[in-house]
């Protein structure tokens, strides 16, 4: 998985020179003069083999991009912070990642908006090493422990801080460790580099199946998310630069059409049927294990692509406490500029 990710990132970087010619400074960059004839889009996925971002690859596998007349290239980078930087630089037109990046970036003067909201919950699980499970049963037990997150400043970092604070701890009561995702996270649990940590499927399923870790908190469901975070926490989404969205509404509409069609398809099919549509190498841990990871996570997808306002408000509430960029700026954030339902609503009524 890491090899494919690395190759994709290299591809993203090597295509930057070619993209620079069509990027420019105009919001209409990338189109022919006068009429928008754009049919191509590069989308960076924050870990393309993660089940929380499954709709991205599944849409391609189902042929829905092509059905809309689009030529979509999916790239991958497991760190959300890097994915957003590639978007800001103009090397890709969209990111499939956590919605909370749109809020964080607004504090930096960037207008980025979610145009399709895949899920109302994070799809994350807090895993605890099996040999530590009797000592770490809740966030209150994080004191003195090493906690794994994808990377510093990531969504998993903010959520971990929120859980620890909710458990009555301060930032200095525990140690945050960059554990990455996939095999690096598994290695961190296995060799004692972390005592507990936040990750997604299929990593979670692999850890449980081998007996190396157990699920302590499950944010793959609405019930579990409300219990852990006090409300919804919309995460997986397609977010794009506001100026690009304004300049290319037809392309964005087609992307929304394709993704909403996929979200509906997911709701009407079993985990086995969904897994069968995905590339074979996504089931590196075994077919049965991959099916289980899909089964345990697919309930997070909302089926319509629509952002729930209460969820956006809860994301802002969490970030205003733990994001260095958002702290003290809560009242200056305009949530209406961080997402739009314009395109998915048009798709739903058609």
Tab-separated table of C-alpha atoms in Angstrom:
chain	number	residue	atom	x	y	z
A	1	UNK	CA	0.000	0.000	0.000
A	2	UNK	CA	2.823	2.353	0.874
A	3	UNK	CA	4.476	1.722	-2.463
A	4	UNK	CA	1.338	2.638	-4.391
A	5	UNK	CA	0.915	5.774	-2.269
A	6	UNK	CA	4.495	6.836	-2.838
A	7	UNK	CA	4.209	6.296	-6.583
A	8	UNK	CA	1.021	8.352	-6.700
A	9	UNK	CA	2.603	11.219	-4.813
A	10	UNK	CA	5.545	11.183	-7.198
A	11	UNK	CA	3.088	11.294	-10.063
A	12	UNK	CA	1.343	14.277	-8.492
A	13	UNK	CA	4.630	16.122	-8.165
A	14	UNK	CA	5.896	15.289	-11.633
A	15	UNK	CA	2.684	16.516	-13.211
A	16	UNK	CA	2.928	19.851	-11.411
A	17	UNK	CA	4.935	21.445	-14.194
A	18	UNK	CA	2.330	20.544	-16.775
A	19	UNK	CA	-0.469	21.724	-14.534
A	20	UNK	CA	1.246	25.045	-13.909
A	21	UNK	CA	0.580	26.066	-17.470
A	22	UNK	CA	-3.164	25.756	-16.990
A	23	UNK	CA	-3.292	26.931	-13.403
A	24	UNK	CA	-2.555	30.625	-13.634
A	25	UNK	CA	-4.055	33.202	-11.309
A	26	UNK	CA	-7.482	33.470	-12.895
A	27	UNK	CA	-10.387	31.520	-11.352
A	28	UNK	CA	-11.133	30.388	-14.910
A	29	UNK	CA	-7.671	28.862	-15.364
A	30	UNK	CA	-7.752	25.427	-16.957
A	31	UNK	CA	-10.494	26.239	-19.437
A	32	UNK	CA	-10.425	27.370	-23.017
A	33	UNK	CA	-11.153	31.050	-23.515
A	34	UNK	CA	-14.820	31.923	-23.252
A	35	UNK	CA	-16.487	28.541	-22.685
A	36	UNK	CA	-15.714	26.041	-19.921
A	37	UNK	CA	-14.890	22.823	-21.764
A	38	UNK	CA	-13.107	21.166	-18.821
A	39	UNK	CA	-13.693	17.432	-18.522
A	40	UNK	CA	-10.583	16.473	-16.558
A	41	UNK	CA	-10.010	16.610	-12.813
A	42	UNK	CA	-7.254	15.394	-10.528
A	43	UNK	CA	-8.416	14.389	-7.051
A	44	UNK	CA	-6.070	13.636	-4.167
A	45	UNK	CA	-7.417	11.037	-1.736
A	46	UNK	CA	-6.191	11.045	1.855
A	47	UNK	CA	-5.357	7.323	1.768
A	48	UNK	CA	-7.099	5.739	-1.186
A	49	UNK	CA	-7.240	2.258	0.380
A	50	UNK	CA	-8.902	3.483	3.582
A	51	UNK	CA	-12.520	2.348	3.773
A	52	UNK	CA	-13.600	5.804	4.992
A	53	UNK	CA	-12.673	7.098	1.521
A	54	UNK	CA	-13.993	4.070	-0.364
A	55	UNK	CA	-16.527	6.087	-2.452
A	56	UNK	CA	-13.655	7.697	-4.386
A	57	UNK	CA	-12.243	4.503	-5.896
A	58	UNK	CA	-15.630	2.787	-6.008
A	59	UNK	CA	-17.015	5.590	-8.184
A	60	UNK	CA	-14.194	4.971	-10.642
A	61	UNK	CA	-14.692	1.202	-10.492
A	62	UNK	CA	-18.421	1.544	-11.183
A	63	UNK	CA	-17.720	3.716	-14.217
A	64	UNK	CA	-19.708	6.659	-12.899
A	65	UNK	CA	-17.054	9.266	-13.701
A	66	UNK	CA	-16.955	8.156	-17.319
A	67	UNK	CA	-20.751	8.034	-17.433
A	68	UNK	CA	-20.707	11.755	-16.619
A	69	UNK	CA	-18.183	12.416	-19.385
A	70	UNK	CA	-15.356	13.057	-16.933
A	71	UNK	CA	-11.727	11.995	-17.018
A	72	UNK	CA	-10.872	11.793	-13.301
A	73	UNK	CA	-7.417	10.865	-12.063
A	74	UNK	CA	-7.276	9.673	-8.465
A	75	UNK	CA	-4.004	10.204	-6.609
A	76	UNK	CA	-3.273	9.295	-3.007
A	77	UNK	CA	-1.460	10.742	-0.019
A	78	UNK	CA	-2.215	9.274	3.427
A	79	UNK	CA	-1.583	12.538	5.310
A	80	UNK	CA	-4.515	14.940	5.074
A	81	UNK	CA	-2.332	17.978	5.730
A	82	UNK	CA	-0.206	17.181	2.673
A	83	UNK	CA	-3.292	16.522	0.555
A	84	UNK	CA	-4.683	19.969	1.338
A	85	UNK	CA	-1.363	21.594	0.451
A	86	UNK	CA	-1.440	19.965	-2.983
A	87	UNK	CA	-4.935	21.403	-3.475
A	88	UNK	CA	-3.888	24.891	-2.411
A	89	UNK	CA	-0.924	24.791	-4.786
A	90	UNK	CA	-3.326	24.020	-7.624
A	91	UNK	CA	-1.780	20.654	-8.519
A	92	UNK	CA	-5.139	18.928	-7.996
A	93	UNK	CA	-8.682	20.209	-8.305
A	94	UNK	CA	-10.154	18.385	-5.350
A	95	UNK	CA	-9.384	16.369	-2.217
A	96	UNK	CA	-11.281	13.468	-0.739
A	97	UNK	CA	-10.547	14.012	2.926
A	98	UNK	CA	-11.907	15.291	6.228
A	99	UNK	CA	-14.290	18.237	6.093
A	100	UNK	CA	-12.593	19.910	9.078
A	101	UNK	CA	-9.733	21.037	6.800
A	102	UNK	CA	-12.113	23.555	5.209
A	103	UNK	CA	-12.670	25.222	8.589
A	104	UNK	CA	-8.997	25.216	9.479
A	105	UNK	CA	-7.984	26.703	6.115
A	106	UNK	CA	-10.469	29.557	6.393
A	107	UNK	CA	-8.379	30.947	9.244
A	108	UNK	CA	-5.505	31.165	6.741
A	109	UNK	CA	-7.550	33.196	4.294
A	110	UNK	CA	-8.331	30.224	2.056
A	111	UNK	CA	-11.838	29.498	0.802
A	112	UNK	CA	-12.207	25.740	0.501
A	113	UNK	CA	-15.616	24.066	0.547
A	114	UNK	CA	-17.048	20.581	0.775
A	115	UNK	CA	-19.190	20.001	-2.318
A	116	UNK	CA	-20.154	16.394	-1.512
A	117	UNK	CA	-20.308	15.204	2.089
A	118	UNK	CA	-19.849	11.428	2.159
A	119	UNK	CA	-20.379	10.888	5.886
A	120	UNK	CA	-21.736	12.484	9.055
A	121	UNK	CA	-19.269	10.631	11.314
A	122	UNK	CA	-15.466	10.206	11.279
A	123	UNK	CA	-15.299	6.456	10.667
A	124	UNK	CA	-12.357	6.399	13.103
A	125	UNK	CA	-11.786	3.956	15.948
A	126	UNK	CA	-9.636	4.366	19.028
A	127	UNK	CA	-7.631	1.168	19.286
A	128	UNK	CA	-5.817	-0.015	22.395
A	129	UNK	CA	-3.047	-2.613	22.474
A	130	UNK	CA	-4.457	-5.875	23.802
A	131	UNK	CA	-1.863	-6.128	26.564
A	132	UNK	CA	-2.888	-2.644	27.743
A	133	UNK	CA	-6.655	-3.096	27.388
A	134	UNK	CA	-7.258	-3.770	31.076
A	135	UNK	CA	-5.481	-0.544	32.034
A	136	UNK	CA	-6.872	1.712	29.269
A	137	UNK	CA	-10.647	1.500	29.171
A	138	UNK	CA	-11.571	5.138	28.502
A	139	UNK	CA	-9.906	8.472	27.627
A	140	UNK	CA	-9.534	9.096	31.354
A	141	UNK	CA	-6.911	6.326	31.304
A	142	UNK	CA	-4.761	8.067	28.681
A	143	UNK	CA	-2.628	9.662	31.395
A	144	UNK	CA	1.026	8.751	30.953
A	145	UNK	CA	0.300	6.884	27.737
A	146	UNK	CA	1.632	7.138	24.178
A	147	UNK	CA	-1.230	7.838	21.785
A	148	UNK	CA	-0.931	7.322	18.038
A	149	UNK	CA	-2.277	9.806	15.497
A	150	UNK	CA	-1.797	10.026	11.743
A	151	UNK	CA	0.412	13.109	12.076
A	152	UNK	CA	0.616	16.250	14.249
A	153	UNK	CA	-2.118	18.724	13.324
A	154	UNK	CA	-4.193	16.022	11.637
A	155	UNK	CA	-7.879	15.369	12.234
A	156	UNK	CA	-6.944	12.361	14.376
A	157	UNK	CA	-4.714	14.632	16.455
A	158	UNK	CA	-7.552	17.084	17.158
A	159	UNK	CA	-10.005	14.296	17.939
A	160	UNK	CA	-7.514	12.633	20.286
A	161	UNK	CA	-7.033	15.914	22.143
A	162	UNK	CA	-10.804	16.303	22.412
A	163	UNK	CA	-11.220	12.795	23.856
A	164	UNK	CA	-8.401	13.313	26.361
A	165	UNK	CA	-9.841	16.638	27.524
A	166	UNK	CA	-13.263	15.056	27.846
A	167	UNK	CA	-11.578	12.450	30.049
A	168	UNK	CA	-10.314	15.193	32.350
A	169	UNK	CA	-6.721	15.322	31.111
A	170	UNK	CA	-4.528	18.181	29.959
A	171	UNK	CA	-2.233	18.200	26.923
A	172	UNK	CA	0.817	17.384	29.020
A	173	UNK	CA	-0.703	14.271	30.591
A	174	UNK	CA	0.013	12.063	27.574
A	175	UNK	CA	2.381	11.820	24.614
A	176	UNK	CA	1.217	12.119	21.018
A	177	UNK	CA	3.076	9.910	18.543
A	178	UNK	CA	3.032	10.153	14.750
A	179	UNK	CA	1.979	6.620	13.837
A	180	UNK	CA	0.750	7.125	10.297
A	181	UNK	CA	-1.727	4.615	8.917
A	182	UNK	CA	-1.776	1.036	7.698
A	183	UNK	CA	1.402	-0.930	8.335
A	184	UNK	CA	3.178	1.887	10.198
A	185	UNK	CA	0.293	2.107	12.670
A	186	UNK	CA	0.211	-1.677	13.062
A	187	UNK	CA	3.956	-1.703	13.700
A	188	UNK	CA	3.629	1.032	16.323
A	189	UNK	CA	1.032	-1.011	18.224
A	190	UNK	CA	3.031	-4.222	17.817
A	191	UNK	CA	6.410	-2.917	18.997
A	192	UNK	CA	5.036	-0.820	21.856
A	193	UNK	CA	5.625	2.510	20.143
A	194	UNK	CA	2.075	3.457	21.113
A	195	UNK	CA	-0.285	2.165	23.784
A	196	UNK	CA	-3.409	3.240	21.942
A	197	UNK	CA	-4.233	5.230	18.837
A	198	UNK	CA	-6.792	6.386	16.301
A	199	UNK	CA	-7.102	4.692	12.932
A	200	UNK	CA	-9.591	3.383	10.367
A	201	UNK	CA	-10.429	0.196	8.503
A	202	UNK	CA	-8.916	-1.950	7.118
A	203	UNK	CA	-6.148	-1.271	9.683
A	204	UNK	CA	-8.562	-1.704	12.600
A	205	UNK	CA	-9.868	-5.015	11.260
A	206	UNK	CA	-6.317	-6.317	10.783
A	207	UNK	CA	-5.372	-5.445	14.364
A	208	UNK	CA	-8.468	-7.083	15.805
A	209	UNK	CA	-8.094	-10.211	13.672
A	210	UNK	CA	-4.510	-10.751	14.826
A	211	UNK	CA	-5.375	-10.064	18.464
A	212	UNK	CA	-2.862	-7.234	18.676
A	213	UNK	CA	-5.424	-4.553	19.588
A	214	UNK	CA	-9.017	-3.993	20.605
A	215	UNK	CA	-11.570	-1.308	19.777
A	216	UNK	CA	-12.044	1.068	22.690
A	217	UNK	CA	-14.165	3.775	21.024
A	218	UNK	CA	-16.075	3.272	17.786
A	219	UNK	CA	-16.836	6.365	15.701
A	220	UNK	CA	-17.974	4.428	12.657
A	221	UNK	CA	-21.595	4.820	13.741
A	222	UNK	CA	-23.753	7.804	14.629
A	223	UNK	CA	-24.437	6.388	18.094
A	224	UNK	CA	-20.751	5.868	18.824
A	225	UNK	CA	-19.808	9.276	17.459
A	226	UNK	CA	-22.402	11.108	19.540
A	227	UNK	CA	-21.230	9.253	22.646
A	228	UNK	CA	-17.555	10.048	21.995
A	229	UNK	CA	-17.797	13.565	20.554
A	230	UNK	CA	-21.104	14.915	21.820
A	231	UNK	CA	-22.637	15.149	18.350
A	232	UNK	CA	-22.124	14.414	14.671
A	233	UNK	CA	-18.686	15.031	13.184
A	234	UNK	CA	-18.897	15.080	9.365
A	235	UNK	CA	-15.634	13.846	7.937
A	236	UNK	CA	-15.135	12.143	4.561
A	237	UNK	CA	-15.961	14.578	1.781
A	238	UNK	CA	-14.938	15.977	-1.583
A	239	UNK	CA	-13.649	19.466	-0.943
A	240	UNK	CA	-12.481	21.975	-3.528
A	241	UNK	CA	-11.243	25.540	-3.906
A	242	UNK	CA	-14.214	27.930	-3.920
A	243	UNK	CA	-12.898	29.864	-6.925
A	244	UNK	CA	-12.479	26.671	-8.934
A	245	UNK	CA	-16.007	25.579	-8.013
A	246	UNK	CA	-17.384	28.927	-9.141
A	247	UNK	CA	-15.451	28.783	-12.411
A	248	UNK	CA	-16.353	25.171	-13.205
A	249	UNK	CA	-19.919	24.520	-11.954
A	250	UNK	CA	-20.632	21.990	-14.702
A	251	UNK	CA	-17.658	19.830	-13.746
A	252	UNK	CA	-18.509	20.036	-10.048
A	253	UNK	CA	-22.113	19.081	-10.821
A	254	UNK	CA	-20.936	16.030	-12.735
A	255	UNK	CA	-18.640	15.024	-9.880
A	256	UNK	CA	-21.546	15.428	-7.447
A	257	UNK	CA	-23.778	13.350	-9.728
A	258	UNK	CA	-21.218	10.547	-9.819
A	259	UNK	CA	-20.474	10.517	-6.097
A	260	UNK	CA	-24.107	10.683	-4.974
A	261	UNK	CA	-24.917	7.832	-7.349
A	262	UNK	CA	-22.150	5.835	-5.639
A	263	UNK	CA	-23.398	6.694	-2.151
A	264	UNK	CA	-26.835	5.439	-3.152
A	265	UNK	CA	-25.303	2.306	-4.661
A	266	UNK	CA	-23.516	1.584	-1.385
A	267	UNK	CA	-26.804	1.753	0.520
A	268	UNK	CA	-28.330	-0.857	-1.780
A	269	UNK	CA	-25.527	-3.420	-1.716
A	270	UNK	CA	-23.846	-5.719	0.771
A	271	UNK	CA	-20.291	-5.504	2.050
A	272	UNK	CA	-19.438	-8.551	-0.065
A	273	UNK	CA	-20.786	-6.901	-3.221
A	274	UNK	CA	-18.964	-3.648	-2.468
A	275	UNK	CA	-15.659	-5.383	-1.716
A	276	UNK	CA	-15.937	-7.355	-4.960
A	277	UNK	CA	-15.942	-4.102	-6.937
A	278	UNK	CA	-12.714	-2.846	-5.373
A	279	UNK	CA	-9.182	-3.579	-6.672
A	280	UNK	CA	-7.906	-6.982	-5.504
A	281	UNK	CA	-4.813	-5.519	-3.846
A	282	UNK	CA	-6.985	-3.515	-1.444
A	283	UNK	CA	-7.613	-6.856	0.285
A	284	UNK	CA	-3.942	-7.357	1.122
A	285	UNK	CA	-4.899	-8.785	4.499
A	286	UNK	CA	-7.195	-11.346	2.886
A	287	UNK	CA	-10.583	-11.215	1.154
A	288	UNK	CA	-12.643	-12.142	4.229
A	289	UNK	CA	-10.872	-9.571	6.371
A	290	UNK	CA	-11.453	-6.848	3.778
A	291	UNK	CA	-15.137	-7.721	3.559
A	292	UNK	CA	-15.357	-7.424	7.347
A	293	UNK	CA	-13.629	-4.031	7.319
A	294	UNK	CA	-16.092	-2.799	4.688
A	295	UNK	CA	-19.015	-4.244	6.651
A	296	UNK	CA	-17.900	-2.528	9.860
A	297	UNK	CA	-17.493	0.872	8.186
A	298	UNK	CA	-20.036	1.320	5.365
A	299	UNK	CA	-22.758	2.387	7.774
A	300	UNK	CA	-20.964	5.731	8.089
A	301	UNK	CA	-21.868	6.822	4.544
A	302	UNK	CA	-24.951	9.041	4.375
A	303	UNK	CA	-26.384	8.049	1.001
A	304	UNK	CA	-27.172	11.579	-0.216
A	305	UNK	CA	-24.011	13.684	0.009
A	306	UNK	CA	-25.709	16.390	2.071
A	307	UNK	CA	-24.012	18.195	4.951
A	308	UNK	CA	-25.998	18.357	8.180
A	309	UNK	CA	-25.622	21.867	9.716
A	310	UNK	CA	-25.465	20.494	13.274
A	311	UNK	CA	-22.458	18.443	12.265
A	312	UNK	CA	-20.608	21.411	10.811
A	313	UNK	CA	-21.232	23.335	14.024
A	314	UNK	CA	-19.832	20.493	16.132
A	315	UNK	CA	-16.678	20.350	13.995
A	316	UNK	CA	-16.159	24.058	14.615
A	317	UNK	CA	-16.706	23.524	18.335
A	318	UNK	CA	-14.007	20.834	18.480
A	319	UNK	CA	-11.515	22.746	16.344
A	320	UNK	CA	-12.014	25.965	18.292
A	321	UNK	CA	-10.659	24.144	21.338
A	322	UNK	CA	-7.793	22.162	19.832
A	323	UNK	CA	-6.700	23.521	16.465
A	324	UNK	CA	-3.945	26.153	16.906
A	325	UNK	CA	-5.277	27.925	13.829
A	326	UNK	CA	-8.911	28.052	14.982
A	327	UNK	CA	-8.436	28.774	18.695
A	328	UNK	CA	-9.697	32.250	19.525
A	329	UNK	CA	-11.209	32.657	16.050
A	330	UNK	CA	-14.446	30.707	16.405
A	331	UNK	CA	-16.625	33.796	15.997
A	332	UNK	CA	-14.838	34.795	12.796
A	333	UNK	CA	-15.519	31.502	10.988
A	334	UNK	CA	-18.298	31.603	8.407
A	335	UNK	CA	-19.444	27.985	8.172
A	336	UNK	CA	-21.612	28.780	5.148
A	337	UNK	CA	-18.394	29.182	3.167
A	338	UNK	CA	-16.999	25.793	4.221
A	339	UNK	CA	-19.599	23.655	2.455
A	340	UNK	CA	-22.332	23.847	-0.144
A	341	UNK	CA	-25.351	21.637	-0.794
A	342	UNK	CA	-26.019	23.308	-4.149
A	343	UNK	CA	-24.764	20.452	-6.309
A	344	UNK	CA	-25.959	17.440	-4.318
A	345	UNK	CA	-29.388	19.013	-3.846
A	346	UNK	CA	-29.714	19.488	-7.606
A	347	UNK	CA	-28.710	15.854	-8.069
A	348	UNK	CA	-31.276	14.666	-5.515
A	349	UNK	CA	-34.126	16.525	-7.197
A	350	UNK	CA	-33.246	15.316	-10.691
